[in-house]
Coordinates of C-alpha atoms in Angstrom, one line a residue:
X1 CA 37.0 -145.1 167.4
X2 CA 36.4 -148.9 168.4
X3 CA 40.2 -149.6 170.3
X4 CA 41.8 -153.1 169.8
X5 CA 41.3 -155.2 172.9
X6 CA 44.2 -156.8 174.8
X7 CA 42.6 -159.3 177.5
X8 CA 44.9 -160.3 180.0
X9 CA 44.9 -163.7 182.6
X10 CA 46.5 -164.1 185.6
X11 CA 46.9 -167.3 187.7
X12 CA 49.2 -167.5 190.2
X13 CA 50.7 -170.5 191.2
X14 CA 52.6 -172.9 194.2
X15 CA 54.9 -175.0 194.6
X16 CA 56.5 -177.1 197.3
X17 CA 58.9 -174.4 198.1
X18 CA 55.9 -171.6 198.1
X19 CA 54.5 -169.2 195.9
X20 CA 56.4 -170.3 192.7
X21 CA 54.9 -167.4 190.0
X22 CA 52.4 -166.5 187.7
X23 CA 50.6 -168.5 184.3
X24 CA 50.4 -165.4 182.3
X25 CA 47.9 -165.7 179.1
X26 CA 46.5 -162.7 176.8
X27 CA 44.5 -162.5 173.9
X28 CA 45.8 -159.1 171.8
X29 CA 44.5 -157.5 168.4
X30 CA 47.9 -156.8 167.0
X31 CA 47.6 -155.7 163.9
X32 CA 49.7 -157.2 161.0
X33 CA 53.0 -158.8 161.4
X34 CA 55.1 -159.9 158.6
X35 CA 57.4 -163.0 158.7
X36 CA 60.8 -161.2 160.3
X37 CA 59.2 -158.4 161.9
X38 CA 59.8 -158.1 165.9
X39 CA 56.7 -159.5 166.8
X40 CA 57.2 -159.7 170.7
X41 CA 59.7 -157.6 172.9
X42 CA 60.5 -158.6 176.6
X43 CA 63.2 -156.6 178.7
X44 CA 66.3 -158.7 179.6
X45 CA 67.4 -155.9 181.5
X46 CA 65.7 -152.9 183.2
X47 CA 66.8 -150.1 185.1
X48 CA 69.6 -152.6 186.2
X49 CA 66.9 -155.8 186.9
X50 CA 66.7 -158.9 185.1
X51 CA 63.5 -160.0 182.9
X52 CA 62.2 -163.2 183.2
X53 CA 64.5 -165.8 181.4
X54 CA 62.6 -167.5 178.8
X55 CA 63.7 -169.7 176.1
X56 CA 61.9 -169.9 172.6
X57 CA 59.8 -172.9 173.6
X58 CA 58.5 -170.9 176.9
X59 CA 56.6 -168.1 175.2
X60 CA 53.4 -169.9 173.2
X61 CA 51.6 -168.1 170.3
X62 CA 48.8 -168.6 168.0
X63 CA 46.9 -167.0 165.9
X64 CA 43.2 -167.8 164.1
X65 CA 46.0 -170.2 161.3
X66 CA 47.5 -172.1 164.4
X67 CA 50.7 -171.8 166.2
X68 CA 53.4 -169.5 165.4
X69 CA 57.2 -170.4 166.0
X70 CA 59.3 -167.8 167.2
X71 CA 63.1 -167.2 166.5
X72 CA 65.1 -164.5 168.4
X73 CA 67.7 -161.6 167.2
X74 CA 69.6 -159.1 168.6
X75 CA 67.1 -156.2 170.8
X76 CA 68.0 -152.8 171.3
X77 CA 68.9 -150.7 174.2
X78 CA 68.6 -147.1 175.7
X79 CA 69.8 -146.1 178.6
X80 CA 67.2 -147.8 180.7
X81 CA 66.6 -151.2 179.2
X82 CA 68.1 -154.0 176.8
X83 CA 65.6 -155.8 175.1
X84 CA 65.3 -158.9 173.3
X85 CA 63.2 -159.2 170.6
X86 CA 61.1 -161.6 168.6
X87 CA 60.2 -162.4 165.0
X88 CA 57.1 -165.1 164.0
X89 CA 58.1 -167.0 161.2
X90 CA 55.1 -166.0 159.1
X91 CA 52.7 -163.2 159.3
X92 CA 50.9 -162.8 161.8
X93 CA 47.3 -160.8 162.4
X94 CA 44.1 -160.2 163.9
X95 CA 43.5 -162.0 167.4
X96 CA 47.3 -163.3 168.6
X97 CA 47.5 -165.3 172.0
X98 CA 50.4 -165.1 174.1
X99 CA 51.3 -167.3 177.2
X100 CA 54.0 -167.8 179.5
X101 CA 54.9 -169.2 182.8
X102 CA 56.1 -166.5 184.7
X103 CA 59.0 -168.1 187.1
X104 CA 59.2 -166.0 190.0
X105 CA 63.4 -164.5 190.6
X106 CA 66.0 -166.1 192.9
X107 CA 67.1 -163.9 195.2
X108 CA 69.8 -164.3 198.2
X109 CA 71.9 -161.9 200.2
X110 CA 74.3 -161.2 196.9
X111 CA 71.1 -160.0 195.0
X112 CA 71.6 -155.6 195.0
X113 CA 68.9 -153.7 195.8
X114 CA 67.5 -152.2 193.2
X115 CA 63.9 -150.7 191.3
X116 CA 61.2 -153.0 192.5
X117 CA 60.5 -154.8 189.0
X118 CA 61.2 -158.4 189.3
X119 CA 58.7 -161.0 189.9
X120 CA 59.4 -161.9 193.6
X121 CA 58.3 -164.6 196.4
X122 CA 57.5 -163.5 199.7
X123 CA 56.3 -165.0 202.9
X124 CA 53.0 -164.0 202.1
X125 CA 52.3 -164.1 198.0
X126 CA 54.4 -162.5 195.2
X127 CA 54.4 -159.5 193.5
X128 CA 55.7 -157.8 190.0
X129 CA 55.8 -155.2 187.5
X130 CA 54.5 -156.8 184.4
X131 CA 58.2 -155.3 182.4
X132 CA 59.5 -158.5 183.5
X133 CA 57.6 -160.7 182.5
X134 CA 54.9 -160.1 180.0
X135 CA 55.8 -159.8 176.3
X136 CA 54.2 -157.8 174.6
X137 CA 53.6 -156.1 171.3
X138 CA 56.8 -154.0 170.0
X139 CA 55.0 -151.1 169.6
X140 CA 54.8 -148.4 172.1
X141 CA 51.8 -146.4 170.1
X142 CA 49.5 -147.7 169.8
X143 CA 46.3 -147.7 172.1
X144 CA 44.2 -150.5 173.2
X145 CA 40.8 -151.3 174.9
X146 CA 42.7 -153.6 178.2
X147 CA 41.0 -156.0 180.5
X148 CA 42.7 -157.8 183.4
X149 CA 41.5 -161.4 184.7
X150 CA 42.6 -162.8 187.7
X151 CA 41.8 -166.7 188.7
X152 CA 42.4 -167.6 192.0
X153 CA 42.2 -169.7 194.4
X154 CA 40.1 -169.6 197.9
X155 CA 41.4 -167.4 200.1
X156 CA 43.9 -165.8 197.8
X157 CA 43.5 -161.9 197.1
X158 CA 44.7 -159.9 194.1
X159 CA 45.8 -156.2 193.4
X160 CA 47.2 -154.0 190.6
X161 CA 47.7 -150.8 189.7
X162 CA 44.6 -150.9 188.7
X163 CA 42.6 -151.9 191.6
X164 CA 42.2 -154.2 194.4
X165 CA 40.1 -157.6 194.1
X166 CA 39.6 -160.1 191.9
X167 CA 36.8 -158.6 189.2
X168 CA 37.8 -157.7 186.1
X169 CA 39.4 -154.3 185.7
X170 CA 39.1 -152.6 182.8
X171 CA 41.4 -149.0 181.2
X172 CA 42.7 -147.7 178.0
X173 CA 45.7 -146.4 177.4
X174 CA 49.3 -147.7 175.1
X175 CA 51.3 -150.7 176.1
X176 CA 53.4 -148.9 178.7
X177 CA 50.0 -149.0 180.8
X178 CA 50.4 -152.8 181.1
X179 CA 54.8 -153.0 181.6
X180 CA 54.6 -150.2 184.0
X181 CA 52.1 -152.2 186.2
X182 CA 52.5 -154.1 189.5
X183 CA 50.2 -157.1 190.1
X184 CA 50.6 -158.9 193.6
X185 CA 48.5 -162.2 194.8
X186 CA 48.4 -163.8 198.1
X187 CA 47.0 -163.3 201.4
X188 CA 49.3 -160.6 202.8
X189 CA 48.4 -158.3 205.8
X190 CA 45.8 -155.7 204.4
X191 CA 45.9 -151.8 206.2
X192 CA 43.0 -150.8 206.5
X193 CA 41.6 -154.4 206.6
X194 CA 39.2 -155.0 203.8
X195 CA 40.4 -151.9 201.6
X196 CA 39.2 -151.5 198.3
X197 CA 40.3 -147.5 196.6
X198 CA 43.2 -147.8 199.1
X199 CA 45.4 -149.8 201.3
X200 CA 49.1 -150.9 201.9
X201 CA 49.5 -155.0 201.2
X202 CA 52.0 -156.5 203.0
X203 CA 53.8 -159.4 201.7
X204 CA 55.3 -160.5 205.1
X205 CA 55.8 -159.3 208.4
X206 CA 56.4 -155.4 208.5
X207 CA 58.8 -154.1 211.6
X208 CA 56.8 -151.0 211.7
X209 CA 53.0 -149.6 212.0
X210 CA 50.8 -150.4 209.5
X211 CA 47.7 -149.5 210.8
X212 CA 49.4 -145.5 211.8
X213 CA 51.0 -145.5 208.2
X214 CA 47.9 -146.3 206.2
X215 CA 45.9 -143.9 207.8
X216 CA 49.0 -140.8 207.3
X217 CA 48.7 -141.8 203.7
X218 CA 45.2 -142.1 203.4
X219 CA 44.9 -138.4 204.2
X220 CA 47.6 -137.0 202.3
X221 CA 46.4 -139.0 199.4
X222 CA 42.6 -137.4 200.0
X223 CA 44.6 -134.0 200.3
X224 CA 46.5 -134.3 196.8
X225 CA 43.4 -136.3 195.1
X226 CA 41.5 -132.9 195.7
X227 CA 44.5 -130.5 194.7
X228 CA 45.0 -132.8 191.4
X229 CA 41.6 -132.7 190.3
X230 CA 41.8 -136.9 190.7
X231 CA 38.4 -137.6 189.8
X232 CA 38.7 -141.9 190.7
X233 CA 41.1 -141.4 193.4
X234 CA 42.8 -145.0 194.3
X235 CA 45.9 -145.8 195.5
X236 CA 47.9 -149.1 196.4
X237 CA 51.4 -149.9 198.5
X238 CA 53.0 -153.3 198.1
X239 CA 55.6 -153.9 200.7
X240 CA 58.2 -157.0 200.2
X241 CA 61.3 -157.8 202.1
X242 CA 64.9 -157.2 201.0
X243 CA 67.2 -159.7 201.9
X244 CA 70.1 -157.6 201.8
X245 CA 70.0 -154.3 203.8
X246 CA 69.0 -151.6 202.3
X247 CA 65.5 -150.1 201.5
X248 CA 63.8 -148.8 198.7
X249 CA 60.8 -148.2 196.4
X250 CA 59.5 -147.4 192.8
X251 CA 56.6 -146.1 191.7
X252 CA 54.1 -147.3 189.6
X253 CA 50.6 -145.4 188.0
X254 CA 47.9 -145.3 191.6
X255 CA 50.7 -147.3 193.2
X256 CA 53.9 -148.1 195.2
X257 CA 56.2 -150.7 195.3
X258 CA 58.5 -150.3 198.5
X259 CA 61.0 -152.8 200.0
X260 CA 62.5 -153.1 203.5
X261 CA 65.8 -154.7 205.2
X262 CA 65.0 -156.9 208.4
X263 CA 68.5 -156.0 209.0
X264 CA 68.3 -152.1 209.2
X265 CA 65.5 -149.8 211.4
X266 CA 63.2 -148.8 209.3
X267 CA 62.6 -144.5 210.3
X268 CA 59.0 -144.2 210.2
X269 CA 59.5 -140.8 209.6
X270 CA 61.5 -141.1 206.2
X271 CA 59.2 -143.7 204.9
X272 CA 56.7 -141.2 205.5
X273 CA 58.3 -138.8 203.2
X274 CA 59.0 -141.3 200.9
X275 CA 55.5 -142.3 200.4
X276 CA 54.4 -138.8 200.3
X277 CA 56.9 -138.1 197.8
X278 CA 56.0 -141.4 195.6
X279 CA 52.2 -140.8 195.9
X280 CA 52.4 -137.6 194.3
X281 CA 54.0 -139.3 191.4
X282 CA 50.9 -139.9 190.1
X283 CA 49.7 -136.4 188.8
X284 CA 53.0 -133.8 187.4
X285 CA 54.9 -135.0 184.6
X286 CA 56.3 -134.1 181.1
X287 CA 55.9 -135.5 177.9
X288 CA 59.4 -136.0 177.8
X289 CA 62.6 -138.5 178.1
X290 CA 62.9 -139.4 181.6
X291 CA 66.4 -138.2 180.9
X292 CA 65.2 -134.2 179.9
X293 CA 62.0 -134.5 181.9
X294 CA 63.2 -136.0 185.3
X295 CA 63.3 -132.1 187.0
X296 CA 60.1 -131.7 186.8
X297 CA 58.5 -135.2 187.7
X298 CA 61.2 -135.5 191.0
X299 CA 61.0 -132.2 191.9
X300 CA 57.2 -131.4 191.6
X301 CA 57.2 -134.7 193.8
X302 CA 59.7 -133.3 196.2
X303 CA 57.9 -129.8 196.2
X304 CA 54.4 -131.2 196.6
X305 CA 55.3 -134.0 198.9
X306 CA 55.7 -131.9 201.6
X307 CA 53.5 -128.9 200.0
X308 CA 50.5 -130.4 200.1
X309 CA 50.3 -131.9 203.5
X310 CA 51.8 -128.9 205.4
X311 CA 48.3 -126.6 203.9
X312 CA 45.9 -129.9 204.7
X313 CA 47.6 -129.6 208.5
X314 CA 48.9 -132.9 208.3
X315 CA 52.4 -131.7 208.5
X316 CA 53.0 -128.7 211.0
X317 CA 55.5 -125.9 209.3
X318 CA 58.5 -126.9 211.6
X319 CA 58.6 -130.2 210.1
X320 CA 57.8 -128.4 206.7
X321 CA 60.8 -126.2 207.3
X322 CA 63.2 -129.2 208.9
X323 CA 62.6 -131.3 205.6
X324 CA 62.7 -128.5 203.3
X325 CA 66.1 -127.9 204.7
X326 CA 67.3 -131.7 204.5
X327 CA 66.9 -131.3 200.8
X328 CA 68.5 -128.3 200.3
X329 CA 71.4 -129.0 202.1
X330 CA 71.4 -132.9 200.5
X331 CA 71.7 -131.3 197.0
X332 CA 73.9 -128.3 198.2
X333 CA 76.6 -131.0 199.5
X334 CA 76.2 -133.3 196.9
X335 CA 80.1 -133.1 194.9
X336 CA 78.0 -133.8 191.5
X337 CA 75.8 -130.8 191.9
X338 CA 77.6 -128.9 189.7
X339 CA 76.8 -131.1 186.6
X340 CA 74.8 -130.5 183.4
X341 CA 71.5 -132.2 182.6
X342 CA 72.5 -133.9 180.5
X343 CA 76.3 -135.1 182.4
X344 CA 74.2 -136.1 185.2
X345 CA 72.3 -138.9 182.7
X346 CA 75.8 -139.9 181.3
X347 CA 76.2 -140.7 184.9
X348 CA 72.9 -142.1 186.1
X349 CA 74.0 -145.9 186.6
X350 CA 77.3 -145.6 187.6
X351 CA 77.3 -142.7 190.1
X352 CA 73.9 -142.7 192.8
X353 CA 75.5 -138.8 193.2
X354 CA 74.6 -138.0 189.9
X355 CA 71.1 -140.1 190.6
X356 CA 70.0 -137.8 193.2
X357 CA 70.5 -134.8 190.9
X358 CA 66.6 -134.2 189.4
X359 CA 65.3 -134.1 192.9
X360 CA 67.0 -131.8 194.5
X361 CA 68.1 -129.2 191.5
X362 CA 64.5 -129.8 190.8
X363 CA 62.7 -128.7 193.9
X364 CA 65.3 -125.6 194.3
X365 CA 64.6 -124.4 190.8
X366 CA 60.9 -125.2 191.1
X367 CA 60.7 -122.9 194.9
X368 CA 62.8 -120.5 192.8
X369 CA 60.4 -120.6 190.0
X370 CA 57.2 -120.4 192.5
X371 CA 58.6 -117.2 194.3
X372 CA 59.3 -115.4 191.3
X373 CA 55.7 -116.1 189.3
X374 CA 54.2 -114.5 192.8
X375 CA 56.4 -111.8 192.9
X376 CA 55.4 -110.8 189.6
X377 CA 52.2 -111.8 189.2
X378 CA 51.5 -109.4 192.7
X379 CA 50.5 -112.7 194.3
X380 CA 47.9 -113.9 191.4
X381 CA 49.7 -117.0 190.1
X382 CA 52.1 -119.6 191.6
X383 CA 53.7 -122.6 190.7
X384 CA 50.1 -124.4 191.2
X385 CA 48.5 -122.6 188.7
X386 CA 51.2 -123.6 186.0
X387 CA 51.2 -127.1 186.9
X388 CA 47.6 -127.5 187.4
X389 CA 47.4 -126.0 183.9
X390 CA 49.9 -128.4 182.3
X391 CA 47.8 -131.5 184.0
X392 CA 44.3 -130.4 182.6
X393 CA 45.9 -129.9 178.8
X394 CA 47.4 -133.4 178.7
X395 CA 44.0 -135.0 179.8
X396 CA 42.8 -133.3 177.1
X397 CA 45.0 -135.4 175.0
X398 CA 48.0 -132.7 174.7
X399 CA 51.5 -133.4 175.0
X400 CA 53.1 -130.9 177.1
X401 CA 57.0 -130.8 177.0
X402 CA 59.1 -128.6 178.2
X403 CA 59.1 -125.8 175.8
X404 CA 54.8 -126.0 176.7
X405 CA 56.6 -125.2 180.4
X406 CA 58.7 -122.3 179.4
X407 CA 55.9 -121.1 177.5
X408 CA 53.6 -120.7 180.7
X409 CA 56.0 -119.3 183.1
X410 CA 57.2 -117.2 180.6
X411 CA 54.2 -115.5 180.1
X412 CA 54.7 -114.0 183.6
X413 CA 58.0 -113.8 184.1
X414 CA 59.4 -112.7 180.9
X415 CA 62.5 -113.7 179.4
X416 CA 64.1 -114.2 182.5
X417 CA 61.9 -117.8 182.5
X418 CA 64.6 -118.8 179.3
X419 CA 67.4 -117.3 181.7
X420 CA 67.1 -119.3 185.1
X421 CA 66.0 -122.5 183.0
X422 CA 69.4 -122.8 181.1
X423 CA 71.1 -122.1 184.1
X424 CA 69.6 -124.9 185.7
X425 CA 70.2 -127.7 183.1
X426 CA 73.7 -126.2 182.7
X427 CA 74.1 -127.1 186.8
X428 CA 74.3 -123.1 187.8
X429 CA 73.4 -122.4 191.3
X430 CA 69.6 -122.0 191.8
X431 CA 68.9 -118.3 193.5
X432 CA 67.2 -118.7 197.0
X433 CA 63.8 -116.3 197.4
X434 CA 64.2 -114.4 200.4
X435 CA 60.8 -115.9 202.3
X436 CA 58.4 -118.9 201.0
X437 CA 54.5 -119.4 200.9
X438 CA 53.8 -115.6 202.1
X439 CA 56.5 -115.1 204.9
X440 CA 55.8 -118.4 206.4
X441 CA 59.6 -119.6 205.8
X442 CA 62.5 -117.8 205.6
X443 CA 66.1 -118.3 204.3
X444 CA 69.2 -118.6 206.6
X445 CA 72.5 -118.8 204.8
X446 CA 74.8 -121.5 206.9
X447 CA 78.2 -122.9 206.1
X448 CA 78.0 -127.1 205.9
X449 CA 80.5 -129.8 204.7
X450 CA 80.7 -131.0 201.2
X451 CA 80.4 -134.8 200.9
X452 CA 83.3 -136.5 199.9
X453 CA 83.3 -139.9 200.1
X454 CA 86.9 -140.2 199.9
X455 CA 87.5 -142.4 197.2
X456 CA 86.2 -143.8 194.1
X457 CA 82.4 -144.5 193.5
X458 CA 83.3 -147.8 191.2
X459 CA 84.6 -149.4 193.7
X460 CA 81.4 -150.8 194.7
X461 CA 81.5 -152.7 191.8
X462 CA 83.1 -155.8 191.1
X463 CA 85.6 -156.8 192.5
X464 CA 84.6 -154.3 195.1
X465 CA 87.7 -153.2 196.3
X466 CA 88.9 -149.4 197.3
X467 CA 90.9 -147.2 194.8
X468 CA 91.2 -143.7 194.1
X469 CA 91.7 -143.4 197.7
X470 CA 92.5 -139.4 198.2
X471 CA 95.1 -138.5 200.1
X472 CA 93.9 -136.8 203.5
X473 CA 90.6 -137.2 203.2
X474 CA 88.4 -138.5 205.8
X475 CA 88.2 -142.4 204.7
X476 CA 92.2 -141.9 204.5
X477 CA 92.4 -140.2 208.1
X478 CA 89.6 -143.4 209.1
X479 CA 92.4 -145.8 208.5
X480 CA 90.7 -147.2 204.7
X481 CA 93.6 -148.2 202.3
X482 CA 93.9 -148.8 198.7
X483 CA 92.6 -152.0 198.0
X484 CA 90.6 -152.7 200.6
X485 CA 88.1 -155.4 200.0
X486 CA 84.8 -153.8 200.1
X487 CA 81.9 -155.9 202.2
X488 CA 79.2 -153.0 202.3
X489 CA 78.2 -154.0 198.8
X490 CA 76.6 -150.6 198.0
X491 CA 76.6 -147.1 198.3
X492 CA 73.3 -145.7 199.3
X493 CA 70.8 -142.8 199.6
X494 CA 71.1 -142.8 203.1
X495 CA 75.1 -142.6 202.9
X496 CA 75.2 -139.8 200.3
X497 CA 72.8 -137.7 202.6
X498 CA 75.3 -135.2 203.6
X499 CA 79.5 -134.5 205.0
X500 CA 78.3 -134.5 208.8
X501 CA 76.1 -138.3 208.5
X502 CA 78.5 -140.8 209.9
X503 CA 79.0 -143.5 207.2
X504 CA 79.8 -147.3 207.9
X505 CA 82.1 -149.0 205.5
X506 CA 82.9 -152.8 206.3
X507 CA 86.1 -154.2 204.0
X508 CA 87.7 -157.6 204.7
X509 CA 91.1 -157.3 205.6
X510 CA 93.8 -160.5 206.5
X511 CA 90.6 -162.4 207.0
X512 CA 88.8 -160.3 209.5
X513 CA 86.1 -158.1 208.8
X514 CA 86.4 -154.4 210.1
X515 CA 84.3 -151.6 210.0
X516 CA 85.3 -148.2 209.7
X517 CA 83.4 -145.5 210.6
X518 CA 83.9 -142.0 209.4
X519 CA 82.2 -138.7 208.5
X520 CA 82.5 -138.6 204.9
X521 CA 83.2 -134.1 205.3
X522 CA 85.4 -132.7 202.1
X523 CA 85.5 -128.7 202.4
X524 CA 83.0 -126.0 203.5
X525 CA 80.0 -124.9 200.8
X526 CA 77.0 -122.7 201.4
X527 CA 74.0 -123.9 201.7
X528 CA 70.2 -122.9 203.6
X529 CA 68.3 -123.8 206.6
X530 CA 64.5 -123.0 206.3
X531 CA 63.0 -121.8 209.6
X532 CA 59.6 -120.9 210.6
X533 CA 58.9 -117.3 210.7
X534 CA 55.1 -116.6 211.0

C-alpha cells in the first residue's frame, strides 16, 4: 500500500536580536476536505505551553485550484491540550501546501518551567517540538510516507528526532510522528564532536561535563539498544537554558529535550538518572491513554533506568540499591500516594504530588510484579520476558493495552495478576518481595517522615499567596503565615522529594523578601531501604 507523502521544509531564520525562528513549508496528500470541515489543527495550549500565535493571514494554503482562505472556530480539549481548529472555505484535496513563519517564544524570568515544547532562542540556535508550531492535518489516523528538508546556511547544523545533519530524513508513521518531534538548528557545542547516531547538542554554555555525560549515556544507550532489540539505535539530547530556576526535560521518540537554571547547581548525578530514565522512554509503552497507561511507560522507565545499567556494570549495586531506595521512599512519603488512578489524573495539573504518582506506584508494582513471575515461574520468566514480549507484538503492528498485559502475567501468576493490578489503580499499598534480582537486594523496613508541605498546593498560583496554612505543622512552626506573598514561583520535584529534604520558601513580607527554611516532615509512615546483600 503506496502511503500519502507529507514533505516537510525547514529554514531557520535571524534577526537583529538573534536567532528569530523557523519558515516552516510542507507539501501533504490530505485527502478530501469539504468546505467547513477542520482542515488544519494547531495546539493553543499543551501540557500547560503556549502554541505559536498565528492569525488567519499567517498560515498560507493552496491547493492544485489556488489558494484556500481559512476561517477559525471553536477547538477541542482533553486533558492535555486546547486546540484551535481550522475550516477552508471550499473543498480541499489531493496535494495541499501549508506554510508558516514560525516566531520563536518570549520568554523572561516570569515564564514557569514547564514540558520543553515551545519554539525557543538560545545563545547558540533554537530548538522545538513541532506541536507548537506546525499545523497539521486533523486526523490522527492516518499514516503517511514523511520526508524532512532542512536549508541552511554555512556553518549552521540541524537535528531531529530523526537524525542529525542536514540530508533528508525519511519515516513512516501517523501525524503524532511529526507533533511529537524536536527539531533544533544552530551551531551549538556537539558531545562527542562530530556525532551522527548520537550526541548531546548544546544550545549555550552548559555548567557541567559534556564530554563525561555523553559518554555515560552513550553506553547505557548501547546497553538498552541491545536489551530492546533496537535495530537503528540513535539517540539525541538538546540542552537549552531556563531563565527561571528550575530544571527539567521531556522526552521525545530517539530523543531528549532537557533544560537547566544558571541559577541552581546542576547534580550531575540526578541528570544522570534522569537521562537514563528518559532514554529508556523510547522502547515500553501501552497502547493506551496517557492517563490509564502512564504506570507502565514511567515505571518500566524507572525500573529499567537503573536495571539495565547496574547488569551492563555501569552502575555498581550500591548505587543500584541507594536509588532504588530514593524512589521508594519518594513515593512512600508522598501525601497523594494513597490515590486512585484515575484521582491522581483529576489532579495531574494542579497538584505536581499527584504528577509523581505513575513513577513511583509504577516501579513498586512493576518489582512486585517481577518477583512474583520468578517466584512462580521457578526462575523461568521475569518482567523482561513480558515486556520484551509486548514490544515485539506491537512492531508487528498490534496494539497492546492493558488487558494484552494482564493477559501475559496472568498466564503465570494466575488470578492473583487481576488481584494486585486493581489494588494498584485503586492506590492500595504495593507488597515488597523479600529480596530482588536473585538475593542481590534485600528489603529493610524503616520508619520516615510523611511530606507535608504545610499548606495549600494552589497557592503557587496566582496571586501566589499562602492559605490553608495548617495549624502546627512545620511551615507554621517555620514562622510562614496566612497570606504570605509567595516569591518561589513553583513547587518542584526536587521540593516534593521527601519530609527530611529541607525546602526553601521565599514570600515578600512589609517589602522585604525573606526566606524560610523548613523541613517539610508531617507524621511517621513505613517505607524501605534497599541494601546490597550479595
Amino acid at each position: 500500500m503506496t502511503l500519502p507523502v507529507f514533505d516537510l521544509e525547514l529554514t531557520p531564520f535571524r534577526s537583529a536580536e538573534g536567532w528569530a525562528g523557523i519558515d516552516a513549508r510542507y507539501r501533504a496528500e490530505f485527502g478530501p476536505v469539504a468546505a467547513g470541515e477542520v482542515l488544519l489543527r494547531l495546539p493553543a495550549v499543551i501540557a500547560s505551553v503556549p502554541g505559536a500565535v498565528y492569525g488567519l493571514e499567517d498560515i498560507r494554503v493552496s491547493d492544485s485550484a489556488g489558494a484556500v482562505s481559512l476561517t477559525e472556530v471553536e477547538g477541542t480539549s482533553d486533558p492535555m491540550s486546547t486546540y484551535r481548529h481550522f475550516l477552508a472555505d471550499r473543498d480541499v484535496d489531493g496535494v495541499v501546501e501549508v506554510a508558516v513563519r514560525a516566531p520563536v517564544r518570549d520568554v523572561d524570568l516570569r515564564t514557569p518551567v514547564g514540558p520543553l515544547f515551545d519554539l525557543r532562542r538560545e545563545q547558540l540556535g533554537l530548538f522545538g517540538a513541532g506541536c507548537t508550531f506546525l499545523p497539521v492535518p486533523l486526523s490522527a489516523e492516518s499514516e503517511f510516507d514523511f520526508s524532512l528538508t532542512w536549508h541552511l546556511d554555512d556553518g549552521v547544523t540541524a537535528v531531529s528526532s530523526h537524525g542529525a545533519g542536514d540530508e533528508v530524513r525519511r519515516w513512516s508513521g501517523d501525524i503524532a510522528s511529526i507533533e511529537h518531534c524536536l527539531f533544533g538548528a544552530g551551531t551549538p557545542i556537539i558531545a562527542p564532536e562530530g556525532a551522527t547516531n548520537f550526541g548531546i547538542h548544546a544550545y549555550s554554555d552548559v555548567p557541567f561535563d559534556l564530554d563525561g555525560l555523553s559518554s555515560y549515556l552513550r553506553d547505557i544507550h548501547t546497553a538498552m539498544s541491545a536489551f530492546f532489540e533496537e535495530e537503528n539505535p540513535q539517540y539525541h539530547v538538546l540542552v537549552r537554558r531556563n531563565p527561571d530556576k528550575g530544571s527539567g526535560g521531556t522526552s521525545f521518540p530517539s530523543s531528549f529535550a532537557f533544560g537547566y537554571s544558571p541559577t541552581t547547581e546542576v547534580d550531575e548525578a540526578d541528570l544522570r538518572t534522569l537521562l537514563a530514565h528518559e532514554m529508556v522512554h523510547n522502547w515500553p509503552h501501552l497502547d493506551e491513554d496517557w492517563t490509564v497507561g502512564s504506570w507502565y511507560s514511567e515505571g518500566t522507565a524507572e525500573f529499567y533506568s537503573l536495571v539495565l545499567p547496574w547488569r551492563a556494570g555501569i552502575l555498581d549495586s550500591a548505587t543500584f540499591a541507594e536509588q532504588l531506595t530514593d524512589m521508594y521512599r519518594r513515593y512512600d512519603a508522598n501525601p497523594r500516594r494513597h490515590l486512585s488512578y484515575a484521582a491522581a489524573a483529576d489532579l495531574f495539573w494542579a497538584d505536581l504530588r499527584a504528577q509523581t504518582i505513575p513513577y513511583g506506584r509504577g516501579i513498586q508494582y512493576l518489582v512486585a510484579v517481577d518477583a512474583r513471575l520468578r517466584a512462580e515461574s521457578a526462575g523461568e520468566v521475569s518482567l523482561d520476558d513480558i515486556v520484551i514480549d509486548i514490544q515485539r507484538a506491537q512492531r508487528r503492528g498490534e496494539k497492546v493495552l492493558v488487558e494484552g498485559w494482564l493477559q501475559r502475567i496472568e498466564k503465570v501468576i494466575g488470578e492473583q495478576a487481576r488481584t494486585d493490578y486493581d489494588a494498584m489503580v485503586a492506590g492500595e499499598p504495593i507488597e515488597r518481595p523479600t529480596e530482588l534480582f536473585q538475593g542481590v537486594l534485600r528489603p529493610v523496613p524503616v520508619v520516615a517522615p510523611e511530606h507535608d508541605l504545610g499548606f495549600d498546593i494552589v497557592s503557587f498560583q496566582e496571586p501566589r499567596r499562602i492559605t490553608g496554612l495548617v495549624a502546627g505543622s512545620a511551615a507554621e512552626r517555620a514562622g510562614l503565615r496566612d497570606g504570605d506573598e509567595l516569591v518561589t514561583r513553583r513547587f518542584s520535584y526536587s521540593a516534593a522529594r521527601d519530609g527530611s529534604t529541607p525546602l526553601d520558601i521565599v514570600i515578600a513580607r512589609d517589602g522585604e523578601e525573606v526566606t524560610v527554611r523548613y523541613e517539610p516532615r508531617g507524621g511517621d509512615i513505613r517505607t524501605t531501604d534497599w541494601v546490597v546483600d550479595g
